[in-house]
Short mmCIF file of C-alpha atoms in Angstrom, two decimals:
data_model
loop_
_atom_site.label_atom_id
_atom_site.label_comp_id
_atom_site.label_asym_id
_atom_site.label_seq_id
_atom_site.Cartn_x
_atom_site.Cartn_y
_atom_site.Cartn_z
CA UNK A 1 -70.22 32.14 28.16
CA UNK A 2 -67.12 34.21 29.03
CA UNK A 3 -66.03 31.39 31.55
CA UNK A 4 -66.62 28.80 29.27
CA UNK A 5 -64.29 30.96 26.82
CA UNK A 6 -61.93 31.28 29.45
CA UNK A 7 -61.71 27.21 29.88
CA UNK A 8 -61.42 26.22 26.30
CA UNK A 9 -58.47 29.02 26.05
CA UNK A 10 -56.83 27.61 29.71
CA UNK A 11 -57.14 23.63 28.11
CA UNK A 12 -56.12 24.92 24.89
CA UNK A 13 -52.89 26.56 26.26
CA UNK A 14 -52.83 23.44 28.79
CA UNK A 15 -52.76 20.84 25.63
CA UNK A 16 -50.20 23.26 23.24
CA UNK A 17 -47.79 23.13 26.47
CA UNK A 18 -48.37 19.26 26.51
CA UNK A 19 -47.23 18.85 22.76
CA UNK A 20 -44.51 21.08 23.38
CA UNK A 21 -43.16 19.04 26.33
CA UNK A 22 -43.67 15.59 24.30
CA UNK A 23 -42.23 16.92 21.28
CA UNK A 24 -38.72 18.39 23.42
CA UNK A 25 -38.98 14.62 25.36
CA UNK A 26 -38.95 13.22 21.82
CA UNK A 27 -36.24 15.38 20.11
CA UNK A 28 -34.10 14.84 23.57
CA UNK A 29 -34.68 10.64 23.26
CA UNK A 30 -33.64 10.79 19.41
CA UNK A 31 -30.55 12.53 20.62
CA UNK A 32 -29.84 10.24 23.24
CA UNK A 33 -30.48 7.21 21.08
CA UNK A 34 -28.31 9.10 18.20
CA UNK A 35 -25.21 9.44 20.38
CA UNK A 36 -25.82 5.69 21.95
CA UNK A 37 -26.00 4.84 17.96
CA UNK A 38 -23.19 6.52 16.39
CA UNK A 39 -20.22 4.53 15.93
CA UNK A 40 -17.31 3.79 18.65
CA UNK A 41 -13.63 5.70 18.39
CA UNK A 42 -11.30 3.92 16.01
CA UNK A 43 -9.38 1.85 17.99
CA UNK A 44 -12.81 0.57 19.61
CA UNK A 45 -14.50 0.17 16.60
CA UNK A 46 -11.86 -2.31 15.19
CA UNK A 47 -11.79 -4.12 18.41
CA UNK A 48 -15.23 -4.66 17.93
CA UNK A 49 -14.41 -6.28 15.18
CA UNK A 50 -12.62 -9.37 17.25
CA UNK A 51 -13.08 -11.94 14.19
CA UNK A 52 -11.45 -9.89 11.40
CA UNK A 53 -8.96 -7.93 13.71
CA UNK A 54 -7.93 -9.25 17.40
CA UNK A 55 -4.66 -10.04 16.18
CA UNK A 56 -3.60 -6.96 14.78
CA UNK A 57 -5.40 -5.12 17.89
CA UNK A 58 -3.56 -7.12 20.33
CA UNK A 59 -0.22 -5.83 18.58
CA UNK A 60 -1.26 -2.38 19.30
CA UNK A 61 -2.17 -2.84 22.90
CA UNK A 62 1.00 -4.38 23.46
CA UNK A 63 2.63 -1.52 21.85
CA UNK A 64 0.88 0.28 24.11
CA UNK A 65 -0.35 2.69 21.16
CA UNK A 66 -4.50 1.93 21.63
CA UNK A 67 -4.80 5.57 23.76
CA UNK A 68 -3.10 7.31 21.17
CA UNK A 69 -5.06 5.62 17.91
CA UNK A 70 -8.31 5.91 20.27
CA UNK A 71 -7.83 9.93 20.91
CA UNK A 72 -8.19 10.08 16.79
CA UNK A 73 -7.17 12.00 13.83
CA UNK A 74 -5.99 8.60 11.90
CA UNK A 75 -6.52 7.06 9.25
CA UNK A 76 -5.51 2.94 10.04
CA UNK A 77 -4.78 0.42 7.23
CA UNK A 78 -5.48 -2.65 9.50
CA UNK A 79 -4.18 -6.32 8.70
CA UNK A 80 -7.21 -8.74 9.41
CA UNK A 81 -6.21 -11.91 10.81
CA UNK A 82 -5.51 -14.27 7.71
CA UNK A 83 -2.88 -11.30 7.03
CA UNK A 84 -0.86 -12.25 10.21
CA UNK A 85 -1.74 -16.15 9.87
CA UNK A 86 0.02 -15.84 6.61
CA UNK A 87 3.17 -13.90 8.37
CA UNK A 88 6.05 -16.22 8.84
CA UNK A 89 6.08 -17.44 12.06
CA UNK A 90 9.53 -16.92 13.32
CA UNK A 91 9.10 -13.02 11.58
CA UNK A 92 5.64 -12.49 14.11
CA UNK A 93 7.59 -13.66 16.83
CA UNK A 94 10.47 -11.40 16.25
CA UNK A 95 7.62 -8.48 16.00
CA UNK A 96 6.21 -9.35 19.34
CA UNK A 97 9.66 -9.45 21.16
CA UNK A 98 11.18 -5.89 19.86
CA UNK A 99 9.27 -2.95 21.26
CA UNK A 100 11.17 -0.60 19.10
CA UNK A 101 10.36 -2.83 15.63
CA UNK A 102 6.36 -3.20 16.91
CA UNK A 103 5.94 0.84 17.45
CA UNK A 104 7.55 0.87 13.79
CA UNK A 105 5.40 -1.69 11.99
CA UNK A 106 2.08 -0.41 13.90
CA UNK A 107 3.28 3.06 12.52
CA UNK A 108 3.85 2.27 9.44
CA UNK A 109 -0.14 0.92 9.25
CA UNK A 110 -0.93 4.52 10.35
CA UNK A 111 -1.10 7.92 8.78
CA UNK A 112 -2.59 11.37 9.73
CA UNK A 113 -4.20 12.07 6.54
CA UNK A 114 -7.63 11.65 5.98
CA UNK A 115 -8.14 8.69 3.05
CA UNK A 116 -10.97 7.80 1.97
CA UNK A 117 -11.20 5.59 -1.26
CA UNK A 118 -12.76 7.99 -3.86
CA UNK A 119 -9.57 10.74 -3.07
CA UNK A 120 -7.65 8.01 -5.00
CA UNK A 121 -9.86 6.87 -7.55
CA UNK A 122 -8.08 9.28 -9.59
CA UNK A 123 -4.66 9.75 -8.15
CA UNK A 124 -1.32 8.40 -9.52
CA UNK A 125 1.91 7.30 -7.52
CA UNK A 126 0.35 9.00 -4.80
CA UNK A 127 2.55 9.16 -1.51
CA UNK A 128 1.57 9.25 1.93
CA UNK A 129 3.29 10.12 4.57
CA UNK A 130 3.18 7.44 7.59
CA UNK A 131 3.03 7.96 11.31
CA UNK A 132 7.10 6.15 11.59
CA UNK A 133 8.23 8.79 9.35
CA UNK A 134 8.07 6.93 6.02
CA UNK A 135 5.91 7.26 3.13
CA UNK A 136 3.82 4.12 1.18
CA UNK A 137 2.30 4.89 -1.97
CA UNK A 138 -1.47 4.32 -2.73
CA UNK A 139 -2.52 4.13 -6.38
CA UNK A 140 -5.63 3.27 -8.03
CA UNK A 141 -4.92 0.50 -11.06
CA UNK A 142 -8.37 1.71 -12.89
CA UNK A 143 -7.79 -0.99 -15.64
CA UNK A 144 -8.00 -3.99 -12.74
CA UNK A 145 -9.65 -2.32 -10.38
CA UNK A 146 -7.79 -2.47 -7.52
CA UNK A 147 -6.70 0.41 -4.82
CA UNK A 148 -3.74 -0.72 -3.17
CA UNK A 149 -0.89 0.73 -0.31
CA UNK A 150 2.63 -0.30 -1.18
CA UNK A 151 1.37 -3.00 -3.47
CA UNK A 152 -1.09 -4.52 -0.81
CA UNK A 153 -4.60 -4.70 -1.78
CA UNK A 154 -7.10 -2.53 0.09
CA UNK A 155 -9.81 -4.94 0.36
CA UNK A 156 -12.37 -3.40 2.48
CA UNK A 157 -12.54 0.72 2.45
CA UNK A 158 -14.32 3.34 4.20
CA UNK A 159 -14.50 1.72 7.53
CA UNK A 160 -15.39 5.58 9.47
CA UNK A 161 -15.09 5.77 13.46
CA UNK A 162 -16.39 9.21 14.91
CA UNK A 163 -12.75 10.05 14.82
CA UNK A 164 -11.02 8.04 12.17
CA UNK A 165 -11.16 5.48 9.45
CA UNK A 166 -9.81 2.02 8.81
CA UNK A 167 -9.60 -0.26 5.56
CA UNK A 168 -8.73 -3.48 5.76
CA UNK A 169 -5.80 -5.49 4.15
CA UNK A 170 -5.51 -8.92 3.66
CA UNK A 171 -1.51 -8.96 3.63
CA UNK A 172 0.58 -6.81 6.14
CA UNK A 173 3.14 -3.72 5.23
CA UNK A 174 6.74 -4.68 6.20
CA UNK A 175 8.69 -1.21 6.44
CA UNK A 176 10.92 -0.73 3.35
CA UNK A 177 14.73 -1.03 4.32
CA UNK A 178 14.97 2.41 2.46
CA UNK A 179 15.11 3.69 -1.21
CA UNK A 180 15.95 1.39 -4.61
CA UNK A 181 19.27 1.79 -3.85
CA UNK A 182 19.48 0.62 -0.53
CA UNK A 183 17.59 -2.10 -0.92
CA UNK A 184 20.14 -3.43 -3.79
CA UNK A 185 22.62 -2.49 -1.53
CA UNK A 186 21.12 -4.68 1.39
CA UNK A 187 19.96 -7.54 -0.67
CA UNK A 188 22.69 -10.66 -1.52
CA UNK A 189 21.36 -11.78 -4.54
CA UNK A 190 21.48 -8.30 -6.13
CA UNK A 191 24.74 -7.68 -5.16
CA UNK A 192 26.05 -8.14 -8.95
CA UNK A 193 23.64 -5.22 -9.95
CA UNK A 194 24.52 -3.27 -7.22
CA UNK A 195 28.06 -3.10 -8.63
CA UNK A 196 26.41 -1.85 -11.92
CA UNK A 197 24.64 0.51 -10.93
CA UNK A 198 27.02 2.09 -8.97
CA UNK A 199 29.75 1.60 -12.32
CA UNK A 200 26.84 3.62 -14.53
CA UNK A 201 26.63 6.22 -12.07
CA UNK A 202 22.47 5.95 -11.56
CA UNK A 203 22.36 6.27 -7.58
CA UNK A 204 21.10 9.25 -7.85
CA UNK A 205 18.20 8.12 -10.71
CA UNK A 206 17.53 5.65 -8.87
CA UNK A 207 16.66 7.40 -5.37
CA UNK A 208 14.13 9.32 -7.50
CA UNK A 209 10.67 9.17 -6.77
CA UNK A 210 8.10 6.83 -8.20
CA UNK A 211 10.22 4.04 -10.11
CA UNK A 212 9.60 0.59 -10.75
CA UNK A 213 12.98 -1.25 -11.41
CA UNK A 214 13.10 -4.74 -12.64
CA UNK A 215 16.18 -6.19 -11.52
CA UNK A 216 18.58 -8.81 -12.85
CA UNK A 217 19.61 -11.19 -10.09
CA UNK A 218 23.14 -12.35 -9.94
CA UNK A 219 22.22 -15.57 -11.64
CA UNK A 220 20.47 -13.63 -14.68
CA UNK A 221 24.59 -12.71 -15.25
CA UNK A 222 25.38 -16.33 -16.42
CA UNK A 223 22.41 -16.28 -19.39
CA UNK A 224 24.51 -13.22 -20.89
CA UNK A 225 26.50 -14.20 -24.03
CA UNK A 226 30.70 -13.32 -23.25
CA UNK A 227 31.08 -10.38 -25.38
CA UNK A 228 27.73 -8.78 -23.88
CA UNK A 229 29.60 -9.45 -20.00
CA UNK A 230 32.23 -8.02 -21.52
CA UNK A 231 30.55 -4.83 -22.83
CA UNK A 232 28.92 -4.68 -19.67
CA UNK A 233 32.26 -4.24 -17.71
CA UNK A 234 33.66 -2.14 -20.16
CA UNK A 235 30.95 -0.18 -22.14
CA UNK A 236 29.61 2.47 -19.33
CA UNK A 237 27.05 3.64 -22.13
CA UNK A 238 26.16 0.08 -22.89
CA UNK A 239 25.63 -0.66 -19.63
CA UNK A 240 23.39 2.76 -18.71
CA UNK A 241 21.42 2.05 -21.75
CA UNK A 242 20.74 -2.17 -20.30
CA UNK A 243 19.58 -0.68 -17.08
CA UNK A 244 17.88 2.83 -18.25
CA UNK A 245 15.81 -0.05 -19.82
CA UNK A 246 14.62 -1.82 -16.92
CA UNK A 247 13.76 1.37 -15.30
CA UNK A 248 9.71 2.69 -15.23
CA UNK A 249 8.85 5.85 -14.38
CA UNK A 250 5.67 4.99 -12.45
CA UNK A 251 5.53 2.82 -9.47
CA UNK A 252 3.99 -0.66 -10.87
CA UNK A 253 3.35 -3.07 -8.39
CA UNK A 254 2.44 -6.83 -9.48
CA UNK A 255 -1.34 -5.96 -8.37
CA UNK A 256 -1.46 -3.24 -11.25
CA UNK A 257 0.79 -4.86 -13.86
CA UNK A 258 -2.16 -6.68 -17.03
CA UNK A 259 -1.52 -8.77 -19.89
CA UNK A 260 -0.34 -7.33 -23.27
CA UNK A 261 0.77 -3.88 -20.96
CA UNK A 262 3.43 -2.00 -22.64
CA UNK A 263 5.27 -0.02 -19.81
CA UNK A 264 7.72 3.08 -20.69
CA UNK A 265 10.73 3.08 -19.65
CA UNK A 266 13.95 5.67 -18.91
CA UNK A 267 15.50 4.38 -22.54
CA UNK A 268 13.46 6.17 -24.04
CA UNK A 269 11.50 5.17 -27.34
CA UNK A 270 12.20 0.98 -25.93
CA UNK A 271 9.32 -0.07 -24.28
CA UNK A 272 8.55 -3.42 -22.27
CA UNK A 273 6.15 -5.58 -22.68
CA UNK A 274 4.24 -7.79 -20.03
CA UNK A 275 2.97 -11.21 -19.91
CA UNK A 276 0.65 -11.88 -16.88
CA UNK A 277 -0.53 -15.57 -16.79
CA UNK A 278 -3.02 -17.27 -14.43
CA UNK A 279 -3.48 -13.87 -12.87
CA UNK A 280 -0.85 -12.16 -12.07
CA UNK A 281 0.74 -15.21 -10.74
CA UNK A 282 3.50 -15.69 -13.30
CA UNK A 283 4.40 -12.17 -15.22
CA UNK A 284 6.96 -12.34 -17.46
CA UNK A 285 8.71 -9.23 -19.07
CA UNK A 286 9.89 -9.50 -22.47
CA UNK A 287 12.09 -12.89 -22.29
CA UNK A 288 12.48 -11.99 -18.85
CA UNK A 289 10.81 -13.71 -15.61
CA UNK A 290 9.90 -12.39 -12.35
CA UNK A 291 11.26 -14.46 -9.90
CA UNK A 292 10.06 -12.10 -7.18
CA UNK A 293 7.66 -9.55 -6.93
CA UNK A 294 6.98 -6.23 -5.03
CA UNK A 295 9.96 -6.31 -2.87
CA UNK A 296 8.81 -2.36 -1.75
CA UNK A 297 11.47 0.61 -1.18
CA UNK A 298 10.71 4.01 0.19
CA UNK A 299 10.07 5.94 -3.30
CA UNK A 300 8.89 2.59 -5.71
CA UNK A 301 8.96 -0.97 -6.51
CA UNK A 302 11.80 -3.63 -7.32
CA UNK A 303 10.52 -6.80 -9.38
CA UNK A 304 13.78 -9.65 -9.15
CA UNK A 305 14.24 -11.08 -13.18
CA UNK A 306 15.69 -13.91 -13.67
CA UNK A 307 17.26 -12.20 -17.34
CA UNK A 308 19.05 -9.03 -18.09
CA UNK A 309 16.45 -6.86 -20.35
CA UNK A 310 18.31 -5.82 -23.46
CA UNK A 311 16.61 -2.99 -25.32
CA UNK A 312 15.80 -3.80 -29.17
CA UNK A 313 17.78 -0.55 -30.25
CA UNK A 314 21.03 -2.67 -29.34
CA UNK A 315 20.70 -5.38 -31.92
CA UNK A 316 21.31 -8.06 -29.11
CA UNK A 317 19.54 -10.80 -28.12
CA UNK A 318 18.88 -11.15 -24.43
#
């Protein structure tokens, strides 16, 4: 009897050693399989994806940047094809034949932050700082739904690497030429305003942070009556208080902007109102229309009018 004891305790010590070894076999393949499983580094992952993003992937091999975005810590907000099918041809060109300009625009897809969509869902004017030393705003437009960068849709989110995460645009980000100002300052058919602004002495408003500015084009000069040119050229508080009104103090890009919207403004108590027909397609404010749209600066938006906006506290008629 003892040695029979002794065999059923030898085979019972022989079978636990058995499950042991199959269960550390089993735990070891689950691991292996796990780490085969998990997803590639970021720049991998969206080469992977050689239908949505070759194009844009491409760029950044060229630019020799793929090691870098690969090693991780990024966050990438990556044009898909249609974005750079859309591009003007001559401007993709240009890209691909100035090293310096390619590094920029790749950098300005690319920021060290971690984003992930719900850290916005409740943000406003939020800035972010990019990897070419600008920043591009992301906001949240809860009333149409849409999370955008710089006024570009974010159309797929939450795209996680093991080291990073991408979201996908369907338009690319040009880098901004540099604040409100200098893009009045660099742009001919502003050129008009540009002189205003400077007369009124709002430079230094306007290199604030987080300002939409809807601006009069040269041509909106010639729909102004004579006496209100004249004021204009003459009347410095006139003329702060017609372009205090076309200033918002929130950065509204086109993507954000819904009908019936009443927008503050730095007049104070004058407020504008928006028209947006056929989606956002044609907006018009007050009498005013936007010729156009989301021409981005470093700290907000500029919307080209076609009419000065002249605030109802004046008693003129734009």
């Amino acid at each position: 009897q003892s040695t029979w004891g002794i065999s059923l305790l030898l085979s019972a010590s022989l079978c636990q050693v058995i499950v042991e070894s199959t269960m550390m076999f089993l735990a070891l393949l689950l691991l292996c399989l796990s780490g085969c499983m998990a997803n590639p580094k970021l720049f991998d992952m969206m080469r992977e994806e050689h239908d949505k993003y070759s194009t844009f992937t491409d760029l950044i091999q060229q630019a020799g940047l793929a090691g870098t975005i690969n090693a991780g810590g990024f966050t990438v907000f990556a044009p898909d094809n249609k974005a750079f099918e859309n591009m003007p041809a001559g401007d993709l060109f240009a890209l691909k034949n100035n090293m310096t300009a390619l590094k920029n625009f790749i950098n300005y897809h690319v920021t060290t932050e971690h984003v992930m969509k719900k850290d916005f869902e409740h943000s406003h004017d939020r800035a972010l700082q990019m990897v070419n030393g600008q920043s591009a705003i992301i906001e949240f437009y809860h009333k149409n739904d849409k999370l955008t960068i710089q006024g570009h849709e974010i159309d797929e989110s939450d795209k996680e690497a093991t080291n990073g995460v991408y979201h996908r645009l369907t338009t690319v980000m040009i880098p901004p030429v540099g604040d409100i100002v200098e893009v009045l300052k660099t742009t001919p058919s502003l050129s008009t305003l540009y002189g205003y602004v400077k007369d009124a002495g709002l430079e230094s408003v306007l290199r604030s942070n987080g300002l939409t500015f809807f601006a009069p084009t040269n041509d909106a000069f010639n729909h102004l009556s004579q006496d209100t040119q004249l004021r204009l050229t003459y009347d410095q508080p006139f003329l702060v208080s017609i372009l205090k009104y076309g200033i918002v103090p929130s950065v509204e890009f086109s993507l954000g902007l819904y009908d019936h919207e009443h927008l503050d403004t730095l007049s104070g108590a004058n407020r504008l109102n928006v028209d947006t027909a056929h989606h956002n397609s044609d907006i018009n404010i007050n009498n005013a229309h936007v010729t156009q749209k989301d021409i981005a600066a470093t700290n907000g938006v500029i919307h080209m009018i076609n009419r000065y906006l002249i605030p109802p506290s004046s008693g003129l008629v734009g």
